[in-house]
Amino acid sequence: MGGCRAFRERARRNDIARRPSVTEPARILVVGGGCVGMYTALRLQRRLKRGEALITVLDPEPYMTYQPFLPEAAAGSISPRHVVVPLRRVLRKCQVVVGEATAIDHTARTATVRTLATEEEGTDPVEIGYDELVLAPGSVSRTLPVPGLAEFGIGFKTVEEAIMLRNHVLEQLDIASSTRDPAVRSAALTFVFVGGGYAGVEAIAELEDMARYALRYYHNVEPEDMKWILVEATGRILPEVGEEMGTYAVRELRGRNIDIRLDTRLESCEKRVAVLSDGSRFPTRTLVWTAGVKPHPVLAASGLPLNDRGRLRCTAALRVDGTEHAWAAGDAAAVPDVAAGTPDALCAPNAQHAVRQARTLADNLVASLRGGGTKDYEHAHAGSVASLGLHKGVAHVYGKKIKGYPAWFMHRVYHLGRVPTFNRKARVIAEWSLAGLFKREIVSLGSLERPRAEFELAAGTDHPSDGR
């Protein structure tokens, strides 16, 4: 009996020793609700136990935009609502705050945040405290001091810009069809895109495809009347798919009457005239800027170590270098590329790395909270795919070079697998299927950008004395 009691007593003491101490849940602040931020928070909420941590996700928008689908949204192949993922629906165990971090004091573990409420109230930004910080604010468009760019340029990083560009292009066809002024007609039918990376090439290819189709319903405008111009400062486009596939993409686009200007820069675009470094001048009502990105400004206001390009210096374990309790991945982070085999190589800031880095970051953060060890992020680059419009594309995957319809199909399959949630996958598949059965939509809803215009006109008509 005594031996049994002694055994039970030892078992009781061992059981007490194994129980975790009762502590306050860790406060995790995820700055950014994009690809890295959303996937990191999603994995954290799945792996952390109830009461183990409080996760707050901060982003200026209440949704994550799957940017590789923006060209198809602009061309009308996918509804804009289906290229975004509502954060509150996906991150049900997280607190989602719609706002923007303006400064971070990591010593005090606080982030200064401007929210919709503070703007509405006219009050000072609020402070959000944290124990663990995940910085994934992404990037913003990198503009240059080109005269006229700020006034007339159109970006291509958000779903709002994609919708606006689609409506704008269709509106230009309407202007060209109805004007009798040759100068106005020519400017309306001239579309200039600056930047030969993924965004620029896929955007011009998809929109040219859409506009060419739409012209079937315009009796006095022919496809040959349009001028589509792609301006690239280097000697090649789509460097990610390799030189051979990049050269093929140039041939394919030029065969569709798209003017590719390599080793050329935009000098100015004042008074709606695009002036190029080769001396060309193009009066145009459409100038799309996709010439690169830069780190989000909040990184410079964080006081954390940055590299010479303004990205956070990180270890291969996705910790901010030399800083405890701070993590980063994606466009904001300069992460060593362990798989490259060279000491100074960094992971490319693309979606292929971002999704995988988010998974490793979340696992390392959970392990750190539980006192375990972390592992380095390592992924060998699988290759790249790019769409050149409907049924056309290029790919360089695992050393194999693919072009035409197979590359386009691979592009769709790959990104369908990466877009988050079954809900969005099903909706995208449904829209692709319906697009194969029915004709393209060619309706411009430009009035969506000015929804009160009609009411304001009516109010001004009813009350002529108010000076409107």
XYZ file of C-alpha atoms in Angstrom:
468
model
C 0.000 0.000 0.000
C 2.774 2.369 0.938
C 4.486 1.689 -2.359
C 1.291 2.467 -4.277
C 0.798 5.722 -2.391
C 4.404 6.703 -3.058
C 3.950 5.909 -6.768
C 0.771 7.998 -6.973
C 2.481 10.883 -5.168
C 5.424 10.850 -7.596
C 2.982 10.731 -10.530
C 1.076 13.706 -9.115
C 4.268 15.761 -8.712
C 5.404 14.879 -12.247
C 1.999 15.847 -13.645
C 2.180 19.235 -11.906
C 5.683 19.778 -13.265
C 4.512 19.089 -16.810
C 1.651 21.591 -16.658
C 2.453 24.966 -18.217
C 2.524 27.896 -15.857
C -0.490 30.163 -15.927
C 0.585 33.296 -17.776
C -0.997 36.065 -19.802
C -1.459 35.202 -23.496
C 1.227 36.580 -25.784
C 0.168 39.608 -27.822
C 1.113 39.117 -31.481
C 0.807 42.098 -33.827
C 0.863 41.337 -37.559
C 1.441 44.544 -39.532
C 0.055 43.927 -42.998
C -2.854 41.815 -44.199
C -1.423 40.944 -47.586
C -0.125 37.577 -48.735
C 2.455 37.140 -45.943
C 0.408 38.776 -43.202
C -2.769 36.830 -43.918
C -1.094 33.457 -44.353
C 1.019 33.980 -41.219
C -2.025 34.889 -39.119
C -4.005 31.995 -40.605
C -1.340 29.468 -39.647
C -0.892 31.028 -36.201
C -4.592 30.765 -35.403
C -4.556 27.127 -36.470
C -1.471 26.139 -34.479
C -1.845 28.166 -31.295
C -4.091 26.833 -28.552
C -6.946 28.751 -27.012
C -5.597 31.364 -24.597
C -2.011 30.942 -25.797
C -1.893 34.200 -27.765
C -3.966 37.177 -28.904
C -3.389 37.875 -32.604
C -4.044 41.329 -34.060
C -3.826 41.911 -37.818
C -3.413 45.514 -38.958
C -3.994 46.612 -42.554
C -5.446 49.686 -44.324
C -7.942 47.408 -46.111
C -10.206 44.703 -44.653
C -9.162 42.249 -47.348
C -6.141 40.595 -48.916
C -5.649 41.162 -52.660
C -4.272 38.285 -54.719
C -2.241 40.477 -57.045
C -1.376 37.897 -59.757
C -5.071 37.949 -60.724
C -5.247 41.743 -61.135
C -4.601 41.622 -64.931
C -7.489 39.169 -65.379
C -9.704 41.341 -63.191
C -8.804 44.346 -65.351
C -9.654 42.382 -68.505
C -12.972 41.209 -67.045
C -12.042 37.497 -66.934
C -12.535 37.470 -63.140
C -14.857 39.562 -61.016
C -12.837 42.013 -58.882
C -14.635 40.753 -55.764
C -13.146 37.323 -56.312
C -9.491 38.411 -56.342
C -9.795 39.680 -52.768
C -10.194 37.645 -49.569
C -12.101 39.151 -46.600
C -9.753 39.070 -43.616
C -12.508 38.873 -41.013
C -14.023 35.784 -42.631
C -10.719 33.931 -42.887
C -9.102 35.085 -39.632
C -11.986 34.383 -37.286
C -9.753 33.882 -34.242
C -7.823 37.111 -34.863
C -8.679 40.729 -34.218
C -8.640 42.631 -37.512
C -7.943 46.363 -37.244
C -8.463 48.483 -40.365
C -5.784 51.126 -40.093
C -2.197 51.992 -40.898
C 0.904 51.900 -38.727
C 2.704 55.238 -38.892
C 5.529 54.403 -36.471
C 6.828 51.490 -34.426
C 8.730 51.705 -31.128
C 10.085 48.214 -30.674
C 11.863 49.120 -27.454
C 8.516 50.001 -25.882
C 6.731 47.289 -27.928
C 4.120 49.678 -29.280
C 2.855 50.608 -32.739
C 1.329 53.995 -33.483
C -1.762 53.393 -35.591
C -4.080 55.667 -37.549
C -7.512 54.063 -37.955
C -10.745 54.999 -39.684
C -12.150 55.984 -36.291
C -9.283 58.348 -35.448
C -9.667 60.065 -38.824
C -13.427 60.394 -38.369
C -13.057 61.687 -34.806
C -10.126 63.948 -35.649
C -8.141 62.469 -32.767
C -4.506 61.464 -32.450
C -3.395 58.001 -33.600
C -3.753 55.216 -31.047
C -1.043 52.916 -29.716
C -1.268 49.130 -29.926
C 0.987 47.156 -27.609
C 2.507 43.815 -28.507
C 4.917 41.137 -27.309
C 5.781 39.687 -30.730
C 5.885 41.759 -33.922
C 5.426 40.398 -37.448
C 6.230 42.987 -40.104
C 4.657 42.204 -43.475
C 3.413 45.544 -44.832
C 4.399 44.657 -48.393
C 5.528 47.323 -50.825
C 4.273 50.427 -52.573
C 4.743 51.681 -56.128
C 8.194 53.083 -56.781
C 7.718 56.306 -58.683
C 10.382 58.554 -60.170
C 10.409 62.364 -60.453
C 9.059 62.266 -63.995
C 7.253 65.530 -64.874
C 3.529 64.911 -65.173
C 3.602 61.375 -63.743
C 1.859 62.231 -60.477
C -0.893 64.097 -62.331
C -1.656 61.639 -65.141
C -0.171 58.252 -64.196
C -2.225 55.207 -63.199
C -0.795 52.547 -60.882
C -1.497 48.820 -61.005
C -1.097 47.380 -57.512
C -4.634 47.382 -56.130
C -7.977 45.975 -57.198
C -9.366 49.507 -57.283
C -6.706 50.501 -59.827
C -7.481 47.398 -61.917
C -11.199 48.252 -62.003
C -10.472 51.881 -62.798
C -8.092 50.938 -65.629
C -10.627 48.584 -67.231
C -13.330 51.263 -67.136
C -10.865 53.858 -68.405
C -9.757 51.791 -71.419
C -13.337 51.086 -72.467
C -14.178 54.749 -71.977
C -11.365 55.710 -74.362
C -12.891 53.476 -77.037
C -16.188 55.307 -76.571
C -14.427 58.674 -76.899
C -12.582 57.579 -80.048
C -15.791 56.253 -81.558
C -17.766 59.447 -81.003
C -15.252 62.268 -81.595
C -14.594 64.010 -84.898
C -11.301 65.487 -83.707
C -8.377 63.400 -85.059
C -6.081 64.533 -82.231
C -8.540 63.499 -79.521
C -9.185 60.199 -81.278
C -5.472 59.411 -81.586
C -4.766 60.248 -77.928
C -7.728 58.154 -76.767
C -6.486 55.135 -78.723
C -2.872 55.386 -77.482
C -2.061 53.350 -74.359
C 1.395 53.646 -72.779
C 2.612 51.187 -70.135
C 5.917 51.757 -68.326
C 7.659 48.705 -66.855
C 8.398 45.320 -68.441
C 8.017 43.111 -65.371
C 5.125 40.794 -64.566
C 2.651 43.574 -63.792
C 3.343 45.649 -66.898
C 3.507 42.786 -69.395
C 0.469 40.909 -68.104
C -1.566 44.120 -67.783
C -0.876 45.341 -71.330
C -1.395 41.844 -72.774
C -4.740 41.251 -71.044
C -6.097 44.746 -71.709
C -5.053 44.736 -75.367
C -6.845 41.393 -75.705
C -9.967 42.858 -74.105
C -9.915 46.062 -76.183
C -9.365 44.160 -79.430
C -12.403 42.011 -78.650
C -14.505 45.041 -77.653
C -13.847 46.729 -80.991
C -16.067 44.133 -82.671
C -18.951 46.259 -81.427
C -17.589 49.632 -82.622
C -18.457 50.326 -86.236
C -15.854 53.047 -86.837
C -12.765 51.911 -84.881
C -10.440 49.143 -86.056
C -7.850 47.248 -83.982
C -5.119 48.725 -86.179
C -6.169 52.216 -85.022
C -4.987 51.469 -81.482
C -1.421 52.061 -80.306
C -0.198 49.944 -77.397
C 3.303 50.869 -76.205
C 5.372 49.094 -73.543
C 8.398 51.056 -72.292
C 11.187 49.161 -70.519
C 14.426 50.749 -69.286
C 16.470 47.544 -69.621
C 17.185 45.374 -72.642
C 14.622 42.639 -71.871
C 11.174 42.010 -70.425
C 10.097 39.328 -67.955
C 13.633 38.546 -66.730
C 12.187 35.941 -64.325
C 11.286 33.542 -67.172
C 14.746 33.635 -68.727
C 16.207 35.297 -71.797
C 14.801 32.855 -74.369
C 11.225 33.050 -73.070
C 11.556 36.820 -72.648
C 12.565 37.117 -76.300
C 9.605 34.946 -77.302
C 7.292 37.212 -75.277
C 8.615 40.245 -77.173
C 7.941 38.535 -80.513
C 4.464 37.474 -79.416
C 3.481 40.946 -78.249
C 4.955 42.696 -81.270
C 3.017 40.292 -83.475
C -0.142 41.703 -81.883
C 0.856 45.255 -82.842
C 2.174 46.094 -79.353
C 5.168 48.417 -79.639
C 7.929 47.205 -77.281
C 10.521 49.913 -76.532
C 13.564 48.329 -74.818
C 16.427 50.346 -73.304
C 14.009 53.280 -73.207
C 12.788 55.501 -70.371
C 9.839 57.800 -69.876
C 11.234 61.338 -69.753
C 7.992 63.228 -69.108
C 4.235 63.061 -69.563
C 3.178 66.653 -69.109
C -0.012 67.847 -70.831
C -0.836 64.202 -71.578
C 2.113 63.769 -73.936
C 4.433 60.830 -73.190
C 8.008 61.774 -74.144
C 10.461 58.860 -74.316
C 14.244 58.873 -74.078
C 14.528 57.769 -77.732
C 12.887 61.028 -78.782
C 9.404 59.635 -79.449
C 6.353 61.636 -78.410
C 2.916 60.094 -77.924
C -0.149 62.189 -77.056
C -2.086 59.808 -74.812
C -4.884 59.749 -72.300
C -3.612 56.511 -70.705
C -0.286 56.150 -68.901
C 0.097 53.081 -66.685
C 3.093 52.981 -64.328
C 4.326 49.521 -63.281
C 8.053 50.276 -63.072
C 8.883 48.545 -59.836
C 8.089 48.797 -56.142
C 9.780 50.009 -52.993
C 9.488 48.985 -49.315
C 6.574 50.320 -47.309
C 7.367 53.644 -45.537
C 6.572 52.163 -42.108
C 9.853 50.227 -42.228
C 11.842 53.463 -42.153
C 9.743 54.567 -39.152
C 10.335 51.342 -37.226
C 13.917 51.927 -36.081
C 14.745 48.348 -37.070
C 17.848 47.471 -39.149
C 17.425 47.980 -42.900
C 19.607 47.088 -45.854
C 20.675 49.547 -48.550
C 17.371 49.062 -50.391
C 15.233 49.845 -47.366
C 14.193 46.255 -46.622
C 14.486 44.709 -43.153
C 17.682 42.756 -42.603
C 16.568 39.276 -41.598
C 18.081 35.945 -40.653
C 17.227 32.764 -42.512
C 14.853 31.952 -39.623
C 12.886 35.109 -40.569
C 13.806 37.030 -37.434
C 14.797 40.666 -37.840
C 18.569 40.556 -37.601
C 19.869 41.272 -34.100
C 16.389 41.960 -32.731
C 14.385 39.787 -30.376
C 10.632 39.332 -30.782
C 10.557 40.862 -34.270
C 9.885 38.846 -37.424
C 9.499 39.707 -41.107
C 8.960 38.118 -44.524
C 7.854 38.925 -48.055
C 8.528 42.199 -49.882
C 9.494 43.947 -46.637
C 12.258 41.492 -45.739
C 15.747 40.837 -47.080
C 15.872 37.094 -46.372
C 19.020 35.078 -47.158
C 18.434 32.573 -49.942
C 19.910 29.454 -48.354
C 19.076 27.305 -51.388
C 21.078 29.553 -53.738
C 24.396 28.408 -52.291
C 25.980 31.863 -52.384
C 26.496 33.860 -49.185
C 25.014 37.174 -50.343
C 21.983 35.832 -52.246
C 18.564 37.073 -51.115
C 15.136 35.602 -51.758
C 13.261 37.364 -54.550
C 10.271 39.396 -53.332
C 7.631 37.322 -55.130
C 4.527 35.330 -54.235
C 6.333 32.011 -54.580
C 8.583 32.835 -51.617
C 5.999 34.873 -49.694
C 3.526 32.022 -49.157
C 6.234 29.617 -48.034
C 7.976 32.189 -45.837
C 4.687 32.886 -44.067
C 4.374 29.222 -43.141
C 7.935 29.010 -41.808
C 7.609 32.310 -39.947
C 4.434 31.171 -38.180
C 5.988 27.833 -37.225
C 9.111 29.536 -35.860
C 7.050 32.043 -33.895
C 4.973 29.269 -32.313
C 8.145 27.341 -31.489
C 9.683 30.455 -29.938
C 6.625 31.060 -27.740
C 6.827 27.468 -26.503
C 10.567 27.595 -25.872
C 11.505 25.453 -28.837
C 14.021 25.918 -31.630
C 13.528 27.562 -34.992
C 14.429 26.382 -38.477
C 15.798 28.263 -41.457
C 13.653 29.060 -44.469
C 14.896 27.233 -47.554
C 13.211 26.912 -50.907
C 14.742 26.302 -54.314
C 13.161 28.562 -56.929
C 10.790 26.399 -58.992
C 10.487 28.797 -61.917
C 8.103 31.426 -63.227
C 4.973 31.665 -65.353
C 3.424 34.691 -67.059
C 0.226 35.258 -69.027
C 0.309 37.084 -72.355
C -3.452 37.306 -72.726
C -6.154 34.713 -73.321
C -4.648 31.308 -74.254
C -1.131 32.761 -74.508
C 1.739 32.629 -72.028
C 5.374 31.786 -71.231
C 6.869 29.670 -68.475
C 10.262 28.517 -67.276
C 9.621 25.810 -64.681
C 12.213 23.369 -63.310
C 14.450 24.113 -66.259
C 11.738 23.460 -68.853
C 10.708 26.250 -71.251
C 7.045 26.306 -72.157
C 5.096 28.750 -74.310
C 1.682 29.321 -75.832
C -1.445 27.582 -74.575
C 0.329 25.091 -72.241
C 2.112 27.954 -70.461
C -1.130 29.923 -70.166
C -2.913 26.869 -68.736
C -0.046 26.291 -66.297
C -0.274 29.945 -65.231
C -3.952 29.530 -64.393
C -3.527 26.219 -62.572
C -0.591 27.490 -60.526
C -2.312 30.656 -59.346
C -5.605 28.881 -58.750
C -3.718 26.651 -56.331
C -2.229 29.667 -54.567
C -5.307 31.872 -54.211
C -6.544 31.498 -50.610
C -9.728 29.709 -49.478
C -11.876 27.119 -51.211
C -14.581 29.759 -51.583
C -12.421 31.909 -53.857
C -11.055 28.941 -55.807
C -14.588 27.747 -56.579
C -15.753 31.201 -57.653
C -12.745 31.712 -59.934
C -13.257 28.287 -61.556
C -16.939 29.105 -62.091
C -16.102 32.415 -63.748
C -13.487 30.839 -66.011
C -15.995 28.167 -67.013
C -18.726 30.699 -67.765
C -16.252 32.839 -69.724
C -15.694 29.871 -72.020
C -19.420 29.611 -72.717
C -20.411 33.252 -73.066
C -19.001 36.390 -74.662
C -16.783 38.877 -72.843
C -18.366 41.729 -70.930
C -17.484 45.060 -72.554
C -19.406 47.401 -70.263
C -17.592 50.355 -68.703
C -18.848 51.260 -65.223
C -16.752 54.377 -64.856
C -19.605 56.066 -62.997
C -18.773 53.806 -60.037
C -15.818 56.100 -59.376
C -18.208 59.079 -59.085
C -21.340 57.541 -57.547
C -22.779 60.854 -56.288
C -22.391 62.752 -59.564
C -25.965 62.110 -60.720
C -27.458 63.039 -57.333
C -25.329 66.185 -57.083
C -26.477 67.220 -60.568
C -30.096 66.662 -59.608
C -29.657 68.573 -56.350
C -28.045 71.461 -58.200
C -30.900 71.533 -60.704
C -33.501 71.585 -57.948
C -31.691 74.362 -56.081
C -30.161 76.687 -58.702
C -29.621 79.376 -56.132
C -26.954 77.430 -54.272
C -24.330 78.359 -56.887
C -23.738 74.871 -58.331
